Steps between C-alpha positions, in 0.01 A plus 500: 500500500475304818216257537193711428606823334558554132646823365469580133672810365500634148574835341211603278127541518269301731348343188846372401532346847164327454589376152839365608416359842120452513459692825120469488532120511710492817330363810543642848339693778674833446753680288676832466619673189667818390442616145643850502869564534603835640834462665835655572652158429592334175213382284549124488344189651720486810398855595131453419226409744376292666802430716549188706694484825813292442531251784125509565374335187125539538478878541453754221442875498396774259569861596405850392702783647838564648672358809714792615705305756574221249879550500520499880290183524691335215836560673360356822377185321823462300699512826294197607581314178186572296570515128317750281443436132402851387537865592119533515361628830201266456725200569544607863129447576507125442822462698353707783176297508687169478707593803190597699316181399802288599488669842147361546295803398183449303477668161272765650744570783789525254306740277415718802863502615607611152300821543744594777822357354467593133530871434346655192184528298378159391225249465587136449348156471639181649406139431586188698369148434192555718448876504508824306512847647604860461650788692465870422745754641410762763488780239262321259676656202495192275163379371357162590141410425321208664196317367366219718195280452393157623679343200816707450743758630671722244763768557648742249645847472220604265131415512494459122737201537264324741196573283678374186586172669176452691208670324215477747316709758704558816653784699866593476652719768834669562707336774565736789825622654664232717244244386595134510273217383558127466281237340556131567433236236 
C-alpha cells in the first residue's frame, strides 16, 4: 500500500503466514501484526487486522477493544464522503488518525486526541512510514504490554507473545490508562 507500507493478511496460524509470505525476511524499521481474531464482524480477510486508512496509504492500525461511538463517527465520516469497506469498528481508527494527520497533527498528537474522541475500552497500535505508537483508553480495560530496550520495542496483549518472539532478558510492563507513546524510526 502506498509507498512504504505493506499489509499482508491471511487467515490461519502465524506459522502459515511465515511459510507463505516469509515475514521474517522482510526488511523495515517497524511493523504491526494481529494474530488473534475476536470480533463481532465476519471472519474474513477484509474484516481482519491490521487495517489501513483508505485515502492515507501509509497508515495502518491494529486494535483490541471496542469503539462505542463507532456508528456515530461512521455516519459523520460517510456524510463527508468517506467510504467504509467493513462493519468493523476497528476501521474507524485509521480513518480518524488519517484525518488528524492530514490536518497537520503529529502521530502523537493524533493518538492523544483519540483518547478524547474515541469512546470505549481499547488499546491500539498505529504505524506510519516513520513512526509507530500506541494509545490506551482512559479505563485501561484492554491489555497492552510494552517491552523496550536499546535495540527493540515490542508491544502485545500478552507477555507470553513478546517472550516467544524475543527470548531475552528485558522488562515488560503494562501500559497505563490514557498512555500514549510514539517511537520514530
